[in-house]
PDB file of C-alpha atoms in Angstrom:
ATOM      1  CA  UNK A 608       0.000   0.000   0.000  1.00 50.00           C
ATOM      2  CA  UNK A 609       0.775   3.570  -0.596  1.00 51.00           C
ATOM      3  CA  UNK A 610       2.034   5.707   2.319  1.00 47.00           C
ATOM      4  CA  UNK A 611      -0.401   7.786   3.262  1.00 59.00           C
ATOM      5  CA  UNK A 612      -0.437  10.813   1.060  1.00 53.00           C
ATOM      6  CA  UNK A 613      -1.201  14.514   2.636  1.00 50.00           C
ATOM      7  CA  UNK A 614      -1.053  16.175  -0.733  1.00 47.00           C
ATOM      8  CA  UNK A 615      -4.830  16.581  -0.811  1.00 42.00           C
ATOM      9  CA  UNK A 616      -4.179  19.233   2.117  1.00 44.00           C
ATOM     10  CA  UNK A 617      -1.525  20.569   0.035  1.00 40.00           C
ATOM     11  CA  UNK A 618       1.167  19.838   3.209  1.00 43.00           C
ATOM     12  CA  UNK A 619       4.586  19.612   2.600  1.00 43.00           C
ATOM     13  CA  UNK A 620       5.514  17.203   5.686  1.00 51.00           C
ATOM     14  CA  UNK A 621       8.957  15.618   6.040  1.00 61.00           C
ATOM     15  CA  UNK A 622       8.194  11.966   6.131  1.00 68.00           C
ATOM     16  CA  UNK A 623      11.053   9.246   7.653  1.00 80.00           C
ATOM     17  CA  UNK A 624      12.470   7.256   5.413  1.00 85.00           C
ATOM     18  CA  UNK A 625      12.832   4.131   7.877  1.00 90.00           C
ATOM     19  CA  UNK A 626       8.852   4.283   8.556  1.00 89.00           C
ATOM     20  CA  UNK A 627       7.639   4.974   4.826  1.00 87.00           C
ATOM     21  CA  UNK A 628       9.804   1.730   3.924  1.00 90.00           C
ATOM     22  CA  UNK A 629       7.823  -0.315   6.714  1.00 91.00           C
ATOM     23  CA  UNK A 630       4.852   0.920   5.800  1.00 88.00           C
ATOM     24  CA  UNK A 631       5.231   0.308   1.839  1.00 90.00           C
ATOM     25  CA  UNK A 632       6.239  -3.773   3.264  1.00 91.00           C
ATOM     26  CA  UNK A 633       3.737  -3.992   5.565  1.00 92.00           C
ATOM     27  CA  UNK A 634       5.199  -3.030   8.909  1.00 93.00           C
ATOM     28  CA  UNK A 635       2.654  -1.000  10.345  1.00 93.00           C
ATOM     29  CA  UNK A 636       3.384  -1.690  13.963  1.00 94.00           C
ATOM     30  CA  UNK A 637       6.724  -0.996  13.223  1.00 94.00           C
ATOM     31  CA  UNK A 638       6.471   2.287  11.145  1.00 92.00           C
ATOM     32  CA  UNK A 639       4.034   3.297  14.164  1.00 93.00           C
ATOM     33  CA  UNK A 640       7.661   2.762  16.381  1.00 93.00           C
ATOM     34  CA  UNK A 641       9.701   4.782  14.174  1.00 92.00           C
ATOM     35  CA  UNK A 642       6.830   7.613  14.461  1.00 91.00           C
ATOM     36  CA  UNK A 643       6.750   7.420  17.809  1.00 91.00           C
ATOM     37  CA  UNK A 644      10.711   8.016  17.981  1.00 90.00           C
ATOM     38  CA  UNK A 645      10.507  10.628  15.514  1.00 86.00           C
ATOM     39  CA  UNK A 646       8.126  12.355  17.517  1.00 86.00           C
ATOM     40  CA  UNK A 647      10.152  11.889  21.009  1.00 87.00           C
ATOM     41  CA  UNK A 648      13.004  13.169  18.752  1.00 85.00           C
ATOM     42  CA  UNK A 649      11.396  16.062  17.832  1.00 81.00           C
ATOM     43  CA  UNK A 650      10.185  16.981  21.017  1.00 80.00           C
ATOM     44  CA  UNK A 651      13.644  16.897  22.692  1.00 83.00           C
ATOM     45  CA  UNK A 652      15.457  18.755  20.194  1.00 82.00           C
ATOM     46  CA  UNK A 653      12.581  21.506  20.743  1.00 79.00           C
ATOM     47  CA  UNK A 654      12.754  21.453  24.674  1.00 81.00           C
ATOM     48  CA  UNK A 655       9.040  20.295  24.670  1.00 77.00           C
ATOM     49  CA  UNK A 656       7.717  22.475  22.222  1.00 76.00           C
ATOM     50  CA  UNK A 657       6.665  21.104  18.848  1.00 78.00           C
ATOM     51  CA  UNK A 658       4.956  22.910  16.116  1.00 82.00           C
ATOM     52  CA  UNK A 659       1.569  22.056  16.348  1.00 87.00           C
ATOM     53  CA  UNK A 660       0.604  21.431  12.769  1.00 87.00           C
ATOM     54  CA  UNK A 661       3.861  19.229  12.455  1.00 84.00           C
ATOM     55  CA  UNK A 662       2.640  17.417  15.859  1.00 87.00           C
ATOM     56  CA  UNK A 663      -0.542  17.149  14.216  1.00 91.00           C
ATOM     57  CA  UNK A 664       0.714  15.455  10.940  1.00 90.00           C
ATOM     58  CA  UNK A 665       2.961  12.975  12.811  1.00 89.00           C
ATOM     59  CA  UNK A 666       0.060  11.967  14.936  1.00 92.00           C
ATOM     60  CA  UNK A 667      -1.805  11.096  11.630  1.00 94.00           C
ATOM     61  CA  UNK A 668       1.096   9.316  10.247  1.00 91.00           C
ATOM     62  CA  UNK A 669       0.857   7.330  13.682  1.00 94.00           C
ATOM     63  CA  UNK A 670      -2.294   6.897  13.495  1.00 95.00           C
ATOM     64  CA  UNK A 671      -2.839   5.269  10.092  1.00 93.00           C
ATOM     65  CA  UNK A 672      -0.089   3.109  10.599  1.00 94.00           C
ATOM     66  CA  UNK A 673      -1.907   1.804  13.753  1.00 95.00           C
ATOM     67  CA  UNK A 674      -5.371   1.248  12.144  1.00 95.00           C
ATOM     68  CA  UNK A 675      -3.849  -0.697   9.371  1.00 94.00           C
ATOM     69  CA  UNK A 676      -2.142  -2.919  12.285  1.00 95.00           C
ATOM     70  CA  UNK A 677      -4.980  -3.601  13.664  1.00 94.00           C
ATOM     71  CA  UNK A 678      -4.125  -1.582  16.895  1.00 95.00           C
ATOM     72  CA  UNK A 679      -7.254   0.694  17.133  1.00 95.00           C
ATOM     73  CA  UNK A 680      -7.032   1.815  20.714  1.00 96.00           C
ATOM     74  CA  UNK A 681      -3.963   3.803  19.816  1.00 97.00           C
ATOM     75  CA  UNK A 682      -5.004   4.484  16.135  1.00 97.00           C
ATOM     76  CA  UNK A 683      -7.955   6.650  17.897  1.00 97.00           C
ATOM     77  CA  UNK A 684      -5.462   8.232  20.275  1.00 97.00           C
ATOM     78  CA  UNK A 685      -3.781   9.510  17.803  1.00 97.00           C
ATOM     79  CA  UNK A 686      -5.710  10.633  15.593  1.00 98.00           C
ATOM     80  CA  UNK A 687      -7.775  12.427  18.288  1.00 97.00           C
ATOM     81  CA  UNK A 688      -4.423  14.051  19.500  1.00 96.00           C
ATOM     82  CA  UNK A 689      -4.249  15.395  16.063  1.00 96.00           C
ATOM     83  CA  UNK A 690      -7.673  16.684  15.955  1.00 97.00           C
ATOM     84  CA  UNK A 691      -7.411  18.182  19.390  1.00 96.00           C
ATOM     85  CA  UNK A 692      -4.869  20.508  17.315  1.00 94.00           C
ATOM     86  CA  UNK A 693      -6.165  20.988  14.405  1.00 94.00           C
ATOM     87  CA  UNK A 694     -10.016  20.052  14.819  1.00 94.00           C
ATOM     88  CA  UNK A 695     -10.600  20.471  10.517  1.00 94.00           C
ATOM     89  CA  UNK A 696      -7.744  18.879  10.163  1.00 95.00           C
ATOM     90  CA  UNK A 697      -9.416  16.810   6.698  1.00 94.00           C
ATOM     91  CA  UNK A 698      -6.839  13.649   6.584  1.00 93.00           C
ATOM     92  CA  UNK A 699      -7.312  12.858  10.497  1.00 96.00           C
ATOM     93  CA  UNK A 700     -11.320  13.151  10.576  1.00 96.00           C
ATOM     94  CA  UNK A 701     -11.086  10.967   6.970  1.00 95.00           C
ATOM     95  CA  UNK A 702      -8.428   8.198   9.270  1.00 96.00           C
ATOM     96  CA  UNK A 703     -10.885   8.499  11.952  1.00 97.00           C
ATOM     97  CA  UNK A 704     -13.740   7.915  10.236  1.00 97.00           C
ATOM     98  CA  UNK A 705     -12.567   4.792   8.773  1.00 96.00           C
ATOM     99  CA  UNK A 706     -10.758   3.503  11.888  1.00 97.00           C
ATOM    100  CA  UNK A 707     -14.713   3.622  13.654  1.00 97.00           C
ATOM    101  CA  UNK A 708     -15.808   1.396  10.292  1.00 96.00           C
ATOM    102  CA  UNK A 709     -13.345  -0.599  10.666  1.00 94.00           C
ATOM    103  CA  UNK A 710     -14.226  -1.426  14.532  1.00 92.00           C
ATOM    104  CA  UNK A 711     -17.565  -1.528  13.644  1.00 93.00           C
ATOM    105  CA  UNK A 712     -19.028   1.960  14.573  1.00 96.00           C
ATOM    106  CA  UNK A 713     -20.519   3.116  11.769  1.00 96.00           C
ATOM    107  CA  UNK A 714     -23.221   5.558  13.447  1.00 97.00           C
ATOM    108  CA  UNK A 715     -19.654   7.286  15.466  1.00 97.00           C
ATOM    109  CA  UNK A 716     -18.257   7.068  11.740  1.00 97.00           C
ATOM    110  CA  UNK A 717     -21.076   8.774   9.877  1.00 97.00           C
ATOM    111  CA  UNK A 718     -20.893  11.891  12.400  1.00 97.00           C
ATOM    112  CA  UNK A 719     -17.439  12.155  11.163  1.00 97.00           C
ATOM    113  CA  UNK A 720     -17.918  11.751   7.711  1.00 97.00           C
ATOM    114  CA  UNK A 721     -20.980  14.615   7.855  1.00 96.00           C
ATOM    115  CA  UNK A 722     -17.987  16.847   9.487  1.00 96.00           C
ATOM    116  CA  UNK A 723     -15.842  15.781   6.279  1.00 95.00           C
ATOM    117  CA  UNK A 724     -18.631  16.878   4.160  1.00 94.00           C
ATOM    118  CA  UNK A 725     -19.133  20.119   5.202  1.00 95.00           C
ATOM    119  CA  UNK A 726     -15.800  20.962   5.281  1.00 94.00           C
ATOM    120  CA  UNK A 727     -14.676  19.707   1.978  1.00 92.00           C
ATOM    121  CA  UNK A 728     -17.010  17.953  -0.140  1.00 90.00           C
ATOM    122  CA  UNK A 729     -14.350  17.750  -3.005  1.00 90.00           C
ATOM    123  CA  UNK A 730     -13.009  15.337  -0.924  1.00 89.00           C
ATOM    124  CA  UNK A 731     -11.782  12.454  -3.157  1.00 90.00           C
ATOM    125  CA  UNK A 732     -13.936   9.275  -2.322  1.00 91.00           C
ATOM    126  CA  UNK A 733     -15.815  10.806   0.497  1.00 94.00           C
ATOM    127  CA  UNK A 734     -19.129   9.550  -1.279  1.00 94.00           C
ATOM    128  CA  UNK A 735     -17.942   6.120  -1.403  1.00 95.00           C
ATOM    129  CA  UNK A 736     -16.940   6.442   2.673  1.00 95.00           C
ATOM    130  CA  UNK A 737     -20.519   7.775   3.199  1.00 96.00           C
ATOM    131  CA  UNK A 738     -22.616   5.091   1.094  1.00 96.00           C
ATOM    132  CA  UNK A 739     -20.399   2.409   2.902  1.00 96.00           C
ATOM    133  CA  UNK A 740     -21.047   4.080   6.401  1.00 96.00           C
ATOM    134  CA  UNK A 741     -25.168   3.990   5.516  1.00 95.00           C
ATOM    135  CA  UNK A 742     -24.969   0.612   4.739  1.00 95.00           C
ATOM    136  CA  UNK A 743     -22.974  -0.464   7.619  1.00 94.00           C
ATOM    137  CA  UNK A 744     -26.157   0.930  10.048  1.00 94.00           C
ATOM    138  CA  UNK A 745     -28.483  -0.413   7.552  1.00 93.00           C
ATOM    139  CA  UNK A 746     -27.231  -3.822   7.628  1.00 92.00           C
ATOM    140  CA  UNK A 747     -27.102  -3.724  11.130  1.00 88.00           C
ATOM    141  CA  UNK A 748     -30.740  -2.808  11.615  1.00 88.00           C
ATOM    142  CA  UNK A 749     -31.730  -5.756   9.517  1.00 88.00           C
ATOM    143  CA  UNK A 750     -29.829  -8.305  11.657  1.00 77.00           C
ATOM    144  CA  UNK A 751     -32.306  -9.774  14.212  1.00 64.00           C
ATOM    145  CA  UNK A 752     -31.104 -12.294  16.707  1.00 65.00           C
ATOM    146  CA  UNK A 753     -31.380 -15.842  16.359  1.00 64.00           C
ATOM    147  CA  UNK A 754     -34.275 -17.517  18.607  1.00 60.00           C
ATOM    148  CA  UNK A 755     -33.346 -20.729  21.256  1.00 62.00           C
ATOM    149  CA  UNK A 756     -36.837 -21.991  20.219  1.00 56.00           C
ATOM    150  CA  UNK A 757     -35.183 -22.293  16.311  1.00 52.00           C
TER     151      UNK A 757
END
């Protein structure tokens, strides 16, 4: 898989080496590591201080690689870390949004995906996130538990 692009934003973001090989073989949990160190890195070298929008974009990096290993707890606490700085921030409500499909939420996904749309309804495949959200709560509603009697 592709790493994870931020050029719909338009942001010009640094991205490690080390962790965009990982990712492009499949290493999520390990390109999540080599985040994490980048971002302990960072925050050293700045006394404590990071930028916020470059905080914000290594949280999402984090946080994709997470959801794609599986490890949702801290694929939401990232991502929600990056919101908390940037609450439009498009690519993290998009990760988010899919990380709650993914874990089977799709009513907690649909509230993000209505943000998404009135933010930026350009947003490429947004309609397809939406229609698979829908059908995720319809499908749901249809399933009616199994009687002991059958």
């Amino acid at each position: 898989a592709a790493w994870p692009s931020s050029d719909h934003a338009g942001l010009q973001f640094r991205k490690p080496p080390k962790a965009q090989a990982a990712w492009e073989a499949g290493q999520h949990s390990r390109a999540a590591n080599i985040l994490a160190s980048e971002l302990e890195t960072a925050l050293v070298q700045t006394g404590g201080v990071l930028d916020k929008w470059d905080e914000a974009l290594l949280r999402w990096h984090k946080g994709c690689c997470h959801r794609r290993a599986r490890q949702f707890k801290e694929a939401k606490q990232e991502l929600e870390t990056a919101l908390a700085r940037f609450p439009s921030f498009v690519l993290a409500l998009l990760e988010l949004a899919a990380l709650l499909l993914d874990f089977g939420d799709p009513q907690a996904a649909l509230v993000y995906l209505k943000q998404l749309l009135r933010i930026d309804r350009s947003l490429p495949g947004l309609d397809t996130w939406l229609v698979r959200a829908h059908a995720d709560i319809q499908r749901a509603s249809q399933v009616q538990p199994r009687s002991n009697t059958e």
